[in-house]
Amino acid sequence: MGDFYLGILGSGAGGGCPQWNCRCRVCRLYWDGDKRVSSRTQSSIAVSADGEQWTLINCSPDIKQQILDNPYLHPKIGLRHSPIHSVIVTNADIDHIGGLLTLRESQAFALHMTSEVAKIINTNSIFDVLQPELVQRNILSVTESSSINGIVFTPFLVPGKVPLYLEQGEVITDQIAETTIGMSMEVGHKKIIYIPGCAVINDDILQRVEGADILLFDGTVFIDDEMQEAGVGEKTGKRMGHVQLSGKQGSLQQFSQCNIKEKIFIHINNTNPILIKGSKEQQAVHDAGWQVGFDKMQLVL
Ligand code: MLT
Ligand code: MN
Ligand code: ZN
């Protein structure tokens, strides 16, 4: 049975950590040179079945930095080359699609997205910089699996909302539609589940994660009103389409009975105190059997 390679390119949420303009408690520690907080780029992972050809899941505005930081993504052959074979996006948030614009310069790759995300990308002419003859746009069916380079990808719907820049009027923050997906990935019997944004942990999600080797899950906020508490914003996690870690409906509690080998938080917002080494919140995460994902983290199954 083949190997299954996973790299966390960006473990942060939109904005990364520290965020360019933020002086919340966590960001301030970083700006002040406190080693308890490390920098994090924005939300993306890379997977491969051979360690040579990689599929990115989400392509963040920090992709250039992420390529620099991860030698397995450096060009390796001839004059023009990239190990990035394909890109799948799980929603159309800026942290997940912004980096597509960096992947211009006449390089072929395949772009996979749901029909809802395709509507957004296809109607925004800035993405036409990715020449259609080189960058194939494929619609990802949410009722089927697709095999790409030896990995079987099975998308599934996850409660979420439309991207911030398309919000109009009253926003449903936990709609189950093709706007937000999670991804189950298998090589043989090895299974990784990736859910960078999730408003509510429902039974379908609990069933899908069962038996996974690795779960990478939305670690945006520890408490729902964390941005308010931090004094940097009015929005709750819920309003942003992200379930909190703590509390009865939170991810720590909800996944506590699941049979999962490794549980790792990703898409961690810069306000989240789990980013402070030694904090009581980070301790609570470790006590519950979770890891705090970090940039350049690599796992081989
Ligand atoms: C989110 O995950 O809530 C979004 O990425 C927020 C954003 O677009 O900045
Ligand atoms: Mn995000
Ligand atoms: Zn901050």
PDB file of N, CA, C and O in Angstrom, residues 113-115 138-146 153-156 178:
ATOM      1  N   MET A 113     -13.321  22.645  -8.113  1.00  0.00           N
ATOM      2  CA  MET A 113     -14.180  23.405  -7.199  1.00  0.00           C
ATOM      3  C   MET A 113     -15.636  23.004  -7.417  1.00  0.00           C
ATOM      4  O   MET A 113     -15.981  22.479  -8.480  1.00  0.00           O
ATOM      5  N   THR A 114     -16.471  23.267  -6.430  1.00  0.00           N
ATOM      6  CA  THR A 114     -17.892  22.944  -6.589  1.00  0.00           C
ATOM      7  C   THR A 114     -18.523  23.941  -7.557  1.00  0.00           C
ATOM      8  O   THR A 114     -17.942  24.988  -7.855  1.00  0.00           O
ATOM      9  N   SER A 115     -19.733  23.646  -8.003  1.00  0.00           N
ATOM     10  CA  SER A 115     -20.391  24.541  -8.956  1.00  0.00           C
ATOM     11  C   SER A 115     -20.642  25.909  -8.325  1.00  0.00           C
ATOM     12  O   SER A 115     -20.582  26.927  -9.007  1.00  0.00           O
ATOM     13  N   ASN A 138     -12.335  22.337 -13.251  1.00  0.00           N
ATOM     14  CA  ASN A 138     -13.195  21.157 -13.147  1.00  0.00           C
ATOM     15  C   ASN A 138     -14.230  21.347 -12.051  1.00  0.00           C
ATOM     16  O   ASN A 138     -13.909  21.832 -10.971  1.00  0.00           O
ATOM     17  N   ILE A 139     -15.447  20.918 -12.354  1.00  0.00           N
ATOM     18  CA  ILE A 139     -16.502  20.986 -11.335  1.00  0.00           C
ATOM     19  C   ILE A 139     -16.435  19.715 -10.495  1.00  0.00           C
ATOM     20  O   ILE A 139     -16.457  18.597 -11.006  1.00  0.00           O
ATOM     21  N   LEU A 140     -16.369  19.945  -9.209  1.00  0.00           N
ATOM     22  CA  LEU A 140     -16.279  18.843  -8.266  1.00  0.00           C
ATOM     23  C   LEU A 140     -17.704  18.443  -7.878  1.00  0.00           C
ATOM     24  O   LEU A 140     -18.463  19.268  -7.361  1.00  0.00           O
ATOM     25  N   SER A 141     -18.066  17.221  -8.176  1.00  0.00           N
ATOM     26  CA  SER A 141     -19.387  16.756  -7.769  1.00  0.00           C
ATOM     27  C   SER A 141     -19.333  16.371  -6.294  1.00  0.00           C
ATOM     28  O   SER A 141     -18.416  15.681  -5.861  1.00  0.00           O
ATOM     29  N   VAL A 142     -20.321  16.834  -5.541  1.00  0.00           N
ATOM     30  CA  VAL A 142     -20.295  16.538  -4.104  1.00  0.00           C
ATOM     31  C   VAL A 142     -20.961  15.195  -3.785  1.00  0.00           C
ATOM     32  O   VAL A 142     -21.135  14.842  -2.627  1.00  0.00           O
ATOM     33  N   THR A 143     -21.336  14.477  -4.851  1.00  0.00           N
ATOM     34  CA  THR A 143     -21.924  13.163  -4.599  1.00  0.00           C
ATOM     35  C   THR A 143     -21.014  12.043  -5.097  1.00  0.00           C
ATOM     36  O   THR A 143     -21.389  10.885  -5.086  1.00  0.00           O
ATOM     37  N   GLU A 144     -19.831  12.421  -5.572  1.00  0.00           N
ATOM     38  CA  GLU A 144     -18.925  11.402  -6.117  1.00  0.00           C
ATOM     39  C   GLU A 144     -17.517  11.585  -5.587  1.00  0.00           C
ATOM     40  O   GLU A 144     -17.133  12.682  -5.202  1.00  0.00           O
ATOM     41  N   SER A 145     -16.755  10.514  -5.651  1.00  0.00           N
ATOM     42  CA  SER A 145     -15.328  10.598  -5.343  1.00  0.00           C
ATOM     43  C   SER A 145     -14.568  10.787  -6.640  1.00  0.00           C
ATOM     44  O   SER A 145     -15.011  10.349  -7.699  1.00  0.00           O
ATOM     45  N   SER A 146     -13.427  11.445  -6.571  1.00  0.00           N
ATOM     46  CA  SER A 146     -12.554  11.551  -7.748  1.00  0.00           C
ATOM     47  C   SER A 146     -11.163  11.122  -7.350  1.00  0.00           C
ATOM     48  O   SER A 146     -10.694  11.446  -6.262  1.00  0.00           O
ATOM     49  N   PHE A 153     -10.415  11.470  -3.520  1.00  0.00           N
ATOM     50  CA  PHE A 153     -10.984  12.631  -2.843  1.00  0.00           C
ATOM     51  C   PHE A 153     -12.510  12.500  -2.795  1.00  0.00           C
ATOM     52  O   PHE A 153     -13.145  12.343  -3.838  1.00  0.00           O
ATOM     53  N   THR A 154     -13.081  12.575  -1.616  1.00  0.00           N
ATOM     54  CA  THR A 154     -14.529  12.551  -1.480  1.00  0.00           C
ATOM     55  C   THR A 154     -14.987  13.815  -0.754  1.00  0.00           C
ATOM     56  O   THR A 154     -14.773  13.960   0.446  1.00  0.00           O
ATOM     57  N   PRO A 155     -15.564  14.765  -1.504  1.00  0.00           N
ATOM     58  CA  PRO A 155     -16.033  15.989  -0.862  1.00  0.00           C
ATOM     59  C   PRO A 155     -17.365  15.760  -0.145  1.00  0.00           C
ATOM     60  O   PRO A 155     -18.092  14.818  -0.476  1.00  0.00           O
ATOM     61  N   PHE A 156     -17.646  16.581   0.833  1.00  0.00           N
ATOM     62  CA  PHE A 156     -18.957  16.526   1.500  1.00  0.00           C
ATOM     63  C   PHE A 156     -19.348  17.924   1.958  1.00  0.00           C
ATOM     64  O   PHE A 156     -18.485  18.782   2.173  1.00  0.00           O
ATOM     65  N   GLU A 178     -23.341  23.978  -1.535  1.00  0.00           N
ATOM     66  CA  GLU A 178     -22.018  23.759  -2.136  1.00  0.00           C
ATOM     67  C   GLU A 178     -21.079  24.937  -1.940  1.00  0.00           C
ATOM     68  O   GLU A 178     -20.001  24.980  -2.527  1.00  0.00           O
TER      69      GLU A 178
END
